[in-house]
Each structure stands twice: as C-alpha cells, then as structure tokens.
Tab-separated table of C-alpha atoms and ligand atoms in Angstrom:
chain	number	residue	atom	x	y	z
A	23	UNK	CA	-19.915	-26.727	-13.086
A	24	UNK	CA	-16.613	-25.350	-14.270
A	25	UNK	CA	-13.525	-27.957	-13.604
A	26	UNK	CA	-10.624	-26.192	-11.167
A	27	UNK	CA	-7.330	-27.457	-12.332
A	28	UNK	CA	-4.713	-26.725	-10.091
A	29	UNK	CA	-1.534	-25.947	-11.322
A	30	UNK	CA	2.354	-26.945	-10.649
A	31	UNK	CA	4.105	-24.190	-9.480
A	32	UNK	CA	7.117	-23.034	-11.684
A	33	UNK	CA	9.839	-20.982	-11.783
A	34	UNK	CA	9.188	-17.334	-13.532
A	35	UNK	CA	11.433	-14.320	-14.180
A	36	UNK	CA	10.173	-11.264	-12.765
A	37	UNK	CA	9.782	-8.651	-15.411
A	38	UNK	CA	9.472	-4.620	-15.558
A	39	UNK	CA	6.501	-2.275	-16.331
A	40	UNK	CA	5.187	-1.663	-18.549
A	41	UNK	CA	4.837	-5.934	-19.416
A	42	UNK	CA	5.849	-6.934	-22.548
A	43	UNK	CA	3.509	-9.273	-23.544
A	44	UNK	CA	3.552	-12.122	-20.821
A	45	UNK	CA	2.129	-16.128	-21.865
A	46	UNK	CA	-1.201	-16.486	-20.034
A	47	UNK	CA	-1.517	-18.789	-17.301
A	48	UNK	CA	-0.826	-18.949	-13.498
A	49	UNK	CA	2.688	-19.413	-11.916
A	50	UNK	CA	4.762	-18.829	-9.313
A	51	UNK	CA	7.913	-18.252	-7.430
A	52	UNK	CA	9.988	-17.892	-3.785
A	53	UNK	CA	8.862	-13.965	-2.909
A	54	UNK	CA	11.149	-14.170	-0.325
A	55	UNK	CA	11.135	-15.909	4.055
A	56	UNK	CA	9.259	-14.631	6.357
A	57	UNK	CA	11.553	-14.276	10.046
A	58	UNK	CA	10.276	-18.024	11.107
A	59	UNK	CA	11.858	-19.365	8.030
A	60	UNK	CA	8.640	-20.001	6.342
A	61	UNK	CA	8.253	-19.132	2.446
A	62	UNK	CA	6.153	-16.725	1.150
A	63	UNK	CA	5.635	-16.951	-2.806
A	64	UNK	CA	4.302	-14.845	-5.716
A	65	UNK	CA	2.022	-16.018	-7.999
A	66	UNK	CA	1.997	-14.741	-11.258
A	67	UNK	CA	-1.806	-14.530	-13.132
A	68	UNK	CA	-1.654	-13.656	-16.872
A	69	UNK	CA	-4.558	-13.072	-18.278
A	70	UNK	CA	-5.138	-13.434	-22.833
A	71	UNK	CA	-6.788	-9.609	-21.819
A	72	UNK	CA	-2.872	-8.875	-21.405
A	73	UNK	CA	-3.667	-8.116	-17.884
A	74	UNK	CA	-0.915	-9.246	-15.535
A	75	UNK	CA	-1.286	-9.642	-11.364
A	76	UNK	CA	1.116	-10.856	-8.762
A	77	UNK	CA	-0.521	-11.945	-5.564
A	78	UNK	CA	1.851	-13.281	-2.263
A	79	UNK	CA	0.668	-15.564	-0.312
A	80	UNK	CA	2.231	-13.040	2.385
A	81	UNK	CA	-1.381	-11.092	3.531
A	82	UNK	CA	-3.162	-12.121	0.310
A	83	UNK	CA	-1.375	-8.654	-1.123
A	84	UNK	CA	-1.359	-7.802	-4.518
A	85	UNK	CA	1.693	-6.977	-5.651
A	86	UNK	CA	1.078	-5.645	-9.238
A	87	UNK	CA	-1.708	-5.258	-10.931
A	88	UNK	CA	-1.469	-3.995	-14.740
A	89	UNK	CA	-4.366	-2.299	-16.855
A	90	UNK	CA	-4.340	-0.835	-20.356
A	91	UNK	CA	-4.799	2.941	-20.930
A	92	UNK	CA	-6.739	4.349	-24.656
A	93	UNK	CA	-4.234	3.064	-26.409
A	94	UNK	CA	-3.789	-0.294	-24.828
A	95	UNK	CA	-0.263	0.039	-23.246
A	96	UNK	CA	-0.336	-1.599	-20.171
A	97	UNK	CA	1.022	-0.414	-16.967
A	98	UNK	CA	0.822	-1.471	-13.006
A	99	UNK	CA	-1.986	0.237	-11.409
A	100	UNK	CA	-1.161	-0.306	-7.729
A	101	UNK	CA	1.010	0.724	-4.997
A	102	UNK	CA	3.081	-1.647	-3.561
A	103	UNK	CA	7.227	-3.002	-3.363
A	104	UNK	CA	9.511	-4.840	-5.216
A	105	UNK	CA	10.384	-7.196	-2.320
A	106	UNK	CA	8.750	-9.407	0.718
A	107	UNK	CA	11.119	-7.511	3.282
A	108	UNK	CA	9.914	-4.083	2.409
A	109	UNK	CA	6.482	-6.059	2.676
A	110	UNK	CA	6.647	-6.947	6.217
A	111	UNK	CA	6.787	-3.628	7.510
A	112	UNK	CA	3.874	-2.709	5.176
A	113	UNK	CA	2.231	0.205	7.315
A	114	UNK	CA	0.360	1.467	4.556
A	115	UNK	CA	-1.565	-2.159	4.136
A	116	UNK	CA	-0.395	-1.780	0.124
A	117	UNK	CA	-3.134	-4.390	-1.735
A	118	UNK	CA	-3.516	-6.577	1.265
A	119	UNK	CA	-6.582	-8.400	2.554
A	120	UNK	CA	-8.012	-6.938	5.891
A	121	UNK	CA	-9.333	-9.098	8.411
A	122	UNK	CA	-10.931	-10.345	10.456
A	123	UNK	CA	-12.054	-6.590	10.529
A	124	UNK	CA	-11.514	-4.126	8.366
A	125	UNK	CA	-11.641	-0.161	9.640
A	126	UNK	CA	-12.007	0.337	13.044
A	127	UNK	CA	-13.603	-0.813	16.224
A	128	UNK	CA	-13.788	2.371	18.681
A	129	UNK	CA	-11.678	1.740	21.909
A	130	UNK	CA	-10.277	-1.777	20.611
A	131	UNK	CA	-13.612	-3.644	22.636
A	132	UNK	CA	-17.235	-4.520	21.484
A	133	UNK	CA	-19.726	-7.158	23.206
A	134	UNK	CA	-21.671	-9.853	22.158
A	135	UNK	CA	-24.673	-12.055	24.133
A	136	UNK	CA	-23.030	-9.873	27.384
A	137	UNK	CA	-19.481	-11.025	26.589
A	138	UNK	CA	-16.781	-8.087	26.049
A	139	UNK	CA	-14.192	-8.423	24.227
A	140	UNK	CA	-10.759	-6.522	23.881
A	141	UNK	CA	-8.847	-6.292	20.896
A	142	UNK	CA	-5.688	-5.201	20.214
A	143	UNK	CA	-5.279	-1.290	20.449
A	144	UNK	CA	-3.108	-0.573	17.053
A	145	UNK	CA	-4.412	2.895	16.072
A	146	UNK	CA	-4.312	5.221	19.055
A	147	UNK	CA	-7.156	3.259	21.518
A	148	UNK	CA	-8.875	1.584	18.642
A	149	UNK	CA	-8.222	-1.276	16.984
A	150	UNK	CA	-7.702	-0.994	13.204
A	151	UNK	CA	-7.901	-3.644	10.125
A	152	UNK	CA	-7.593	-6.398	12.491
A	153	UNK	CA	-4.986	-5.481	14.955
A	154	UNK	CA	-0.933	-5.675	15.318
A	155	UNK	CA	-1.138	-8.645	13.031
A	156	UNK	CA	-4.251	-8.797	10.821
A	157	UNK	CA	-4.971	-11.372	8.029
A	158	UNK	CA	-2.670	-8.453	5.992
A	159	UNK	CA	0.369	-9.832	8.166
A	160	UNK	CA	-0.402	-13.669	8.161
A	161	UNK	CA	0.921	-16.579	5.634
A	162	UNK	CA	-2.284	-18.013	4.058
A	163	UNK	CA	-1.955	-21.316	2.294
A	164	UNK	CA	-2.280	-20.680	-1.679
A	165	UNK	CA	-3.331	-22.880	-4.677
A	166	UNK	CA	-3.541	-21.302	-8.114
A	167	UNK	CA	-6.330	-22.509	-10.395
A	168	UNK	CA	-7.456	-22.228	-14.164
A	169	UNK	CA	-11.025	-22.890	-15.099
A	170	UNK	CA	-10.450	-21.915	-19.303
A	171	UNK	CA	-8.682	-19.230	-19.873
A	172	UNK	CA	-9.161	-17.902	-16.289
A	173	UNK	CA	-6.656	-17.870	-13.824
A	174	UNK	CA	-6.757	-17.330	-9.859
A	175	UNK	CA	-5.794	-18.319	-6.681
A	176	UNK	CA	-7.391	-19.664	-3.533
A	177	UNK	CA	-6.588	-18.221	-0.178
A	178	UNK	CA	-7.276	-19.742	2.881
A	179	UNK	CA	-6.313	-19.028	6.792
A	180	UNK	CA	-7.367	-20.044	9.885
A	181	UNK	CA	-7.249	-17.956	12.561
A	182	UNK	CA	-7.546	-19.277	15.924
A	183	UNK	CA	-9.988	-18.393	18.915
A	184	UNK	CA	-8.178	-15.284	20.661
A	185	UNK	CA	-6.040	-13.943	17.620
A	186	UNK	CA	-5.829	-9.795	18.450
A	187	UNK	CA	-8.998	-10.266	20.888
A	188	UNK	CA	-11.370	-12.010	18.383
A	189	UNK	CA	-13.768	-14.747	19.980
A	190	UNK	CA	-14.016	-17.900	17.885
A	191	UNK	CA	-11.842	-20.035	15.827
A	192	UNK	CA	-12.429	-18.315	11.560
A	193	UNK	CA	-11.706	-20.318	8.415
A	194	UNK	CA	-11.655	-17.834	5.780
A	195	UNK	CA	-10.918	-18.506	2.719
A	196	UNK	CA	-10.149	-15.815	-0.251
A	197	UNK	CA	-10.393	-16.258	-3.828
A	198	UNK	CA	-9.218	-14.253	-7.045
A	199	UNK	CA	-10.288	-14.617	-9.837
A	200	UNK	CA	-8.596	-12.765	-13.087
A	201	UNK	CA	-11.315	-13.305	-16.137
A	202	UNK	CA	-11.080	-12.683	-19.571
A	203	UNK	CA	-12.483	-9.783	-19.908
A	204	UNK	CA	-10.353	-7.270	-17.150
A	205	UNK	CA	-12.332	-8.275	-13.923
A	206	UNK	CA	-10.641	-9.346	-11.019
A	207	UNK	CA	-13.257	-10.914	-8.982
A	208	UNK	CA	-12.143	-11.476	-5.276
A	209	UNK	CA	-15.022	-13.737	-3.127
A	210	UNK	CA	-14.581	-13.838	0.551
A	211	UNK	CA	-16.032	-16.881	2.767
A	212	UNK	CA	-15.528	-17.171	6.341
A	213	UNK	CA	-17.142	-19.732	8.676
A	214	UNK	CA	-16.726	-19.361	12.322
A	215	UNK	CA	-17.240	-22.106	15.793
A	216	UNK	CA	-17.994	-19.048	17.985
A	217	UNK	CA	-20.439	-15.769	17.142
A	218	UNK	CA	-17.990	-13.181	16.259
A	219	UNK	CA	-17.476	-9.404	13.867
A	220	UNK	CA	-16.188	-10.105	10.416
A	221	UNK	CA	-15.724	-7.490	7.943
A	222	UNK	CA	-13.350	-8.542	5.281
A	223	UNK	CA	-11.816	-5.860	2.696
A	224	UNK	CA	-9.012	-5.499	-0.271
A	225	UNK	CA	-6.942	-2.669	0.665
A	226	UNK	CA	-5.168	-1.945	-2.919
A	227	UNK	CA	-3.621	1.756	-3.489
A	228	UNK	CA	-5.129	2.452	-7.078
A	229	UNK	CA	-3.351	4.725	-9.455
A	230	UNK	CA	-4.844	4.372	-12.797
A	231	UNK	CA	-2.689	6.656	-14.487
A	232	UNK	CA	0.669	4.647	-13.906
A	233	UNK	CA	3.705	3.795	-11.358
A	234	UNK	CA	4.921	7.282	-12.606
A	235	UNK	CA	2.235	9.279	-11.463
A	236	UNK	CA	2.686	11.629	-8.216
A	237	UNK	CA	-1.099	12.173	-7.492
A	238	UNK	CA	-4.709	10.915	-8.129
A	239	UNK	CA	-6.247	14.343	-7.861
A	240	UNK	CA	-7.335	14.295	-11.442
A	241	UNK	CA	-9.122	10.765	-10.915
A	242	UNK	CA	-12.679	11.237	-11.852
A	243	UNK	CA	-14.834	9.863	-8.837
A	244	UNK	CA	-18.211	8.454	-9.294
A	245	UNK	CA	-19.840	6.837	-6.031
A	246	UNK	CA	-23.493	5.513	-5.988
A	247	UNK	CA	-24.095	6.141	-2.450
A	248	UNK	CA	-26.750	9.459	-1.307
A	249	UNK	CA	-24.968	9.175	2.407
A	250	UNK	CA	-21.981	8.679	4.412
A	251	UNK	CA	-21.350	7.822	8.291
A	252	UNK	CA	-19.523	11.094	9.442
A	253	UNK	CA	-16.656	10.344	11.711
A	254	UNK	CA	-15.077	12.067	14.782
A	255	UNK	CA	-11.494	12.717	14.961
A	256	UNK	CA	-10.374	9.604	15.597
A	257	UNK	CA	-12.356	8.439	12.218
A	258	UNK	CA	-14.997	6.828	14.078
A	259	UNK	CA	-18.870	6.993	12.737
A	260	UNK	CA	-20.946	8.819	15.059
A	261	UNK	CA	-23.549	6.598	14.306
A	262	UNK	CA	-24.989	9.542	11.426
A	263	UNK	CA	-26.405	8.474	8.391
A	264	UNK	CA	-25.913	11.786	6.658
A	265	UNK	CA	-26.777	13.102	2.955
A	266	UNK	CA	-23.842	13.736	1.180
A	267	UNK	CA	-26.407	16.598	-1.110
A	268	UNK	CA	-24.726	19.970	-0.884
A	269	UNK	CA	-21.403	18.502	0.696
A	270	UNK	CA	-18.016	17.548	-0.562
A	271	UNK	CA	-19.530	13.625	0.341
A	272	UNK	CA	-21.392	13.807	-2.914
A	273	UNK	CA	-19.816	11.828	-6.091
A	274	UNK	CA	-23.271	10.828	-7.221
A	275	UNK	CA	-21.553	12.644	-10.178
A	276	UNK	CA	-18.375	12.071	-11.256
A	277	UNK	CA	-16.342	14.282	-10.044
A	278	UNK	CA	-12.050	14.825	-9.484
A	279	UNK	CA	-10.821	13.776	-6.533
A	280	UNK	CA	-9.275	17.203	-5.710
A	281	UNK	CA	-11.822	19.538	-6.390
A	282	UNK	CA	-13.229	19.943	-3.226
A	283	UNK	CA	-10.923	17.900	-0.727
A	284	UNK	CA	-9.072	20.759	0.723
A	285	UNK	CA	-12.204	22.769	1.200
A	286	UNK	CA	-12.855	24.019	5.004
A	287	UNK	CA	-15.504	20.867	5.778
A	288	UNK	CA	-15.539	19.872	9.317
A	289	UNK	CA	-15.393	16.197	7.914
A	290	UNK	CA	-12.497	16.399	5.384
A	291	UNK	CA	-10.640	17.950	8.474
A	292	UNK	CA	-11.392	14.911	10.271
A	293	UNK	CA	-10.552	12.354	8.292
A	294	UNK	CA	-7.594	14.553	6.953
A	295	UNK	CA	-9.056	14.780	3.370
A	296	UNK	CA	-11.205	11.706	2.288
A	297	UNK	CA	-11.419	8.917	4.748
A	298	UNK	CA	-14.876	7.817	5.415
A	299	UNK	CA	-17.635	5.060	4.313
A	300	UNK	CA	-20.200	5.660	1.856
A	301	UNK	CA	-23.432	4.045	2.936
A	302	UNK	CA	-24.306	2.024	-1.180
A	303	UNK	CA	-27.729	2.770	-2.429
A	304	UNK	CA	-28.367	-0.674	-3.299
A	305	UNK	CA	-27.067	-1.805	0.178
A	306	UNK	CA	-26.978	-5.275	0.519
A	307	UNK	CA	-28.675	-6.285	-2.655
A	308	UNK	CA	-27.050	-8.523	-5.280
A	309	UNK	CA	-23.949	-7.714	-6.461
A	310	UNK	CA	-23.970	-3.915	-8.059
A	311	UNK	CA	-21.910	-0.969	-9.361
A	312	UNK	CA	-20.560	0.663	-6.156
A	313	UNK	CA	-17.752	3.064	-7.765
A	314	UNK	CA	-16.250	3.990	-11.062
A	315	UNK	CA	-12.999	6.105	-11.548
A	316	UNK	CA	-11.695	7.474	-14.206
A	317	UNK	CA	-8.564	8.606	-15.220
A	318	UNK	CA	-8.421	11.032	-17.843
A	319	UNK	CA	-5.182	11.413	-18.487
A	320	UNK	CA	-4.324	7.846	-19.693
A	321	UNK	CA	-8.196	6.595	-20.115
A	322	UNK	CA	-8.382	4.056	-17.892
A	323	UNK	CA	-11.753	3.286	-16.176
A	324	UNK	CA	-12.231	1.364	-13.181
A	325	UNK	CA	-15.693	0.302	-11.475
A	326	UNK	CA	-15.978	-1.468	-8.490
A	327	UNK	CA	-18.982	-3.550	-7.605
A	328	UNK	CA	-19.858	-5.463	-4.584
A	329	UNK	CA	-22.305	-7.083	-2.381
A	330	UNK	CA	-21.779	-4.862	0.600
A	331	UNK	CA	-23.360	-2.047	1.803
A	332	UNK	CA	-20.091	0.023	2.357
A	333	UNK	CA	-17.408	1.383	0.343
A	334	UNK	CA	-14.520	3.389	2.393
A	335	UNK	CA	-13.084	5.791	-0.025
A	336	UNK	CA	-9.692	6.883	1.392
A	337	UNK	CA	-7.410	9.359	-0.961
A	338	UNK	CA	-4.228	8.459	-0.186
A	339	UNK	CA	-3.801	11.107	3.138
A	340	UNK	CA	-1.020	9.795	5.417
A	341	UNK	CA	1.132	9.037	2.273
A	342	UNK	CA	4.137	11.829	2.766
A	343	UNK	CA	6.595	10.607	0.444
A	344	UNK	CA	8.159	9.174	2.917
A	345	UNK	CA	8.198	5.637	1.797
A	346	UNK	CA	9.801	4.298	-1.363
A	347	UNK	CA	8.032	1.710	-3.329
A	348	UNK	CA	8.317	-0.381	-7.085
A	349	UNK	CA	10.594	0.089	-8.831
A	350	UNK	CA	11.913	3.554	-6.655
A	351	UNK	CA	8.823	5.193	-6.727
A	352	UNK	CA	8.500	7.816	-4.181
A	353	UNK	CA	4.777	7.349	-3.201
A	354	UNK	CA	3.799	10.953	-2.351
A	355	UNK	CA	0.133	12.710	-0.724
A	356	UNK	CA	-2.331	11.290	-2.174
A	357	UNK	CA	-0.388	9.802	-5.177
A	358	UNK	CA	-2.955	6.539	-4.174
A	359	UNK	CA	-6.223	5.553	-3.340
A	360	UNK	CA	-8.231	2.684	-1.726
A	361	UNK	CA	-11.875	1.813	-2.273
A	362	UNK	CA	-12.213	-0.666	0.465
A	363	UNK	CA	-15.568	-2.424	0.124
A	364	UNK	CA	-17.204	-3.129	3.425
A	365	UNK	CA	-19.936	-2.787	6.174
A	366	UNK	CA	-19.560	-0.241	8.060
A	367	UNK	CA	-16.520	1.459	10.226
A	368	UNK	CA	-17.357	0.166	14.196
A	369	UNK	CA	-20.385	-1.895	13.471
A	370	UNK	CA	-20.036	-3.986	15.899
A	371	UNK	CA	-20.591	-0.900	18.551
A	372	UNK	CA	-23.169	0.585	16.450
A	373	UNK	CA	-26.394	-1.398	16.586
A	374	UNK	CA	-28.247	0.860	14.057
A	375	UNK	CA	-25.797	-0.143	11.142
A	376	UNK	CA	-26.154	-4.044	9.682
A	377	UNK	CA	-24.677	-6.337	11.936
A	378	UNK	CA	-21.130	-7.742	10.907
A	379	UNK	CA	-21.330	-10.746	13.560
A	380	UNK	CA	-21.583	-14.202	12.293
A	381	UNK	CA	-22.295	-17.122	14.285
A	382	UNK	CA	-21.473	-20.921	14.051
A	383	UNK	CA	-22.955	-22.437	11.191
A	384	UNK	CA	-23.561	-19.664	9.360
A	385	UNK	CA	-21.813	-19.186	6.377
A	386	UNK	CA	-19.865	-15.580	5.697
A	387	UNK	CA	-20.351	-14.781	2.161
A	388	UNK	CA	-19.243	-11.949	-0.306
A	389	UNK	CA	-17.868	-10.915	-3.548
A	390	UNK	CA	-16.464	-7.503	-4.895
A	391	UNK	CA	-15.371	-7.119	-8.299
A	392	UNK	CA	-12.759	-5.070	-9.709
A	393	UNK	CA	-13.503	-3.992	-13.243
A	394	UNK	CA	-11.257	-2.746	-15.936
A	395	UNK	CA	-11.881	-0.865	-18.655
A	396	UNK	CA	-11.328	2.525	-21.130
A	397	UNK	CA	-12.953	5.466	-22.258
A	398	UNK	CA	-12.171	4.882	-25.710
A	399	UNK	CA	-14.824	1.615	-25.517
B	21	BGC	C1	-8.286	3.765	6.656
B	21	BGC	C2	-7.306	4.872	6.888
B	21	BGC	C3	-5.975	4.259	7.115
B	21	BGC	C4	-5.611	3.456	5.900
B	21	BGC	C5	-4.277	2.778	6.026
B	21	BGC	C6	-7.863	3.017	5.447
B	21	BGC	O1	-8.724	1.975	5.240
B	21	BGC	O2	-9.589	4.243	6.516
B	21	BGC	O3	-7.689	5.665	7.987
B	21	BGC	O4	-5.001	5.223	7.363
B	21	BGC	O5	-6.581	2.485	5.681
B	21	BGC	O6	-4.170	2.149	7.213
C-alpha cells in the first residue's frame, strides 16, 4: 500500500500561462471568502510531467489545468476565472464537481419505495446538476497528498438529509489524483443513511488548443458509444436507446466537432447543437476508453476513460461571449467543451436505464480518468 503524506499548506505566487517551469509538489493558498466569511483556497498540483492544476476547495473546481502541445509548450486547457468572486456566480459550472446529481431530473421530483420527492426546480421545471446550490456551490474540506512523485487532493462533503430535495444524509468524498505520466485520475465515493439518486460528474470546459482559442470546432471527436438517449426540448431522454449509425450521434470515428453540428437534425435542434449522453459500449465494465479528442492544431490528445456507462458530450452551446474569463478571455460559442462522465440524464424517472439510487450501506464507487497526451508520441 502506497503511504499518503499530507502536506503543510504554503504560501505560492500565482503565475501566468503558459507556466514556466513550476517545482513539483502540492501547495496552496487563500483563493479568496466566501459571503459567510469562510475561506476557500487553491491548491496548487505540479506534476515532474510539467503538468500544472489548481483545484479550490470552492465546488471541487478546477481552476487551471495545463497540457503540452507537439512541441511540449504547455498551456491551460480549461475554462474557468482568475478569481473566487467571479467563481460564485459560476453559471456555466466551469471545472466543478456535480452532485449529488449531475444532468437533469425531469420536473425537479422522482420516487423511491412510494416516497416522492421534490427537488429544487433550477432549469425551467427540472432540476439540474444538483439544484440552486449543488456540490459545484458548496465548501468541501480539502487535504493535499503525495504518494512519490504524485500529487492530489482529497475532497470530502457532507450533505445533509433534505439539501435541494435529496432524501438521506451523503458523505462523498472526491479525490484527484495528478500522476506522472499526464493522468488526472478523479475517484468519487459516496455513502448514504437513506436510499437515494447519486450521479456524480466533473464538469471541466476543455480547450485543448489553448486560453487563446475562440472555438473547439476543429477538435477531433472520437466516442466509443453505438447509441445515445435522444432528448426532448427540455434535454430530457425520452427513454430511447437510439443508434447513432447514419446520424450526426456517431463519433465511433473521429470526427471534428463542427462538421455536422449545425446540420438540420431534429436532435442537434434540441439540445441546441451537442448536448446529449452517449450510452458507452463497455457500459459498466472496468474502467475503459470512453472518449479521445484531438486537437490538431497544437497536437494535444485527450482520452477520457471511466467506469460509467454515460458520457454527456456538450459543445460549449449557451456560451455567447458574454462572460469574461482567465486572464480576459472572452469565452465565445462553443469556444469549450465538457465530457461529463455519468449514468444517464433522469435515471431516476427512467426505470429502463441502470439505476443511480444507492442505499445505506452500500458503498458509491467510481473513477474517471483524464488522460493527456500528443500526436507526435
Ligand atoms: C448540460 C447542459 C448545460 C451545461 C451547463 C451540461 O452538462 O448538459 O445542458 O447547459 O451543463 O449547465
């Protein structure tokens, strides 16, 4: 068994993108105070790949995450701000963690054992990524580890019997991991005292071609999923299982982003462009490759694998360039995408998808890994 050592917070300078070279380890500083007067901090994880990430403790978010291109210059490849305040109205969820449900629950209610529940109602009449304030709006208690020359940081909130409708006091507890060799591993464990829905996600904004970059139409798309769960206009399943052969759903190949998202496709009018879960060909198996993207601009390769049977692939469609981020970025359409992995959207109304309810003394279990790499290797 590998030894966790925990580390003494210390003071660090924030510094620009692209990094210059930054000292591996783990550290951390005030982000900023959160309207209660409680602190929220940033944690700084340097890895000897040269990859840097910032995590707060303010929604699990990561801040900054940096990856090198063909010619190993490394920049930040996510969305996000320079400050906590900008932070706490964070509409976009920019690299938080979703819970205790990520997606949405159709009309903000589901049942379980003859027991309804109501959630809160935070995206029209459904309830989305865990209500008015979801796990992306909480302060979770952090401790930074090293186990070698591997750094991360443990997450963990508990979220009381009631919070935004949910039944059941949840410990959950969130770790990431930064290894050696460009994977950020994030493993998600929740353990509840009353049967209810958990479906726990990342929600990062990737841009793998830089904080300079306007769009992420050029990304090269690879999904291994042969269906999706079509949605209505409110970007609920229907409860299909559909084959995504001969539609604009199908990135069995890899495929840019933009070549068929503005086609006439009564789904990519629904969801506004892409918006919807991909039901994973090795659903529920051990963990396996879910996505890969590819930037070909800059080189940089990203796979994502994961133990769940979802991914939600969402380009980036109610950015307007309306909101200024890092570093006075305007983030514009699509200039970001997410690749939330998941069960599915409304599970717990759907009983022919796999169930997303745990009960007491079960433990809630999961791990998706973000993988870096180039075309050049
Ligand atoms: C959802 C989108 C939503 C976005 C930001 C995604 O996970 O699927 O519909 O707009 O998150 O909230």
């Amino acid at each position: 068994m590998r030894r966790l050592l925990l580390l003494l917070p210390f003071l660090l300078m924030s510094c620009s993108s692209p990094d210059p070279a930054v000292e591996p380890g783990v550290r951390s500083r005030t982000f900023g105070q959160l309207s209660d007067g409680r602190e929220a901090k940033l944690f700084q994880l340097a890895s000897p790949s040269g990859m840097v990430m910032e995590v707060t403790n303010y929604g699990g978010i990561i801040t900054k995450l940096t990856a090198p291109d063909r010619d190993g210059t490394f920049e930040d490849v996510v969305l996000g701000f320079d400050t906590l305040e900008e932070y706490l109205v964070n509409e976009p969820y920019f690299g938080a963690i979703i819970g205790r449900y990520g997606n949405r629950i159709a009309g903000g209610s589901f049942s379980i054992d003859g027991e309804t529940y109501t959630l809160a109602q935070n995206n029209g009449e459904n309830h989305l990524h865990g209500g008015i304030k979801g796990f992306d709006k909480v302060l979770w208690e952090a401790e930074p580890f090293s186990m070698g020359n591997e750094y991360g940081l443990v997450l963990t909130y508990e979220s009381p019997d009631g919070e935004e409708g949910y039944p059941g006091n949840l410990s959950v507890k969130v770790t990431y991991l930064l290894t050696a060799d460009m994977r950020l591993i994030v493993s998600y464990q929740a353990q509840t005292d009353k049967a209810t829905p958990v479906n726990l996600t990342q929600h990062s904004y990737f841009n793998l071609a830089g904080p300079d970059s306007d769009s992420i139409l050029d990304h090269e798309l690879m999904l291994a999923a042969d269906h999706f769960t079509p949605v209505d206009a409110g970007l609920i399943p229907t409860g299909e299982i559909r084959p995504v052969a001969d539609t604009p759903f199908d990135f069995t190949v890899a495929t840019p982003i933009g070549a068929r998202i503005d086609q006439d496709d009564e789904q990519l009018v629904n969801g506004l462009g892409y918006d919807h879960n991909w039901v994973l060909r090795d659903m529920g198996s051990s963990i396996t490759l879910a996505a890969r993207v590819r930037e070909p601009g800059s080189g940089r390769v990203m796979e994502v694998l994961t133990e769940e049977p979802g991914i939600q692939f969402y380009s980036g469609n109610f950015l307007d360039g309306s909101i200024t981020g890092k570093g006075g970025n305007v983030y514009e359409y699509r200039s970001g995408f997410a690749l939330e992995t998941q069960h599915f959207p409304d599970s717990p109304n759907q009983s022919a998808f796999p169930s997303t309810v745990i009960v007491p003394g079960e433990q809630y279990q999961t791990r998706t890994i973000f993988a870096f790499m180039t075309d050049a290797e």
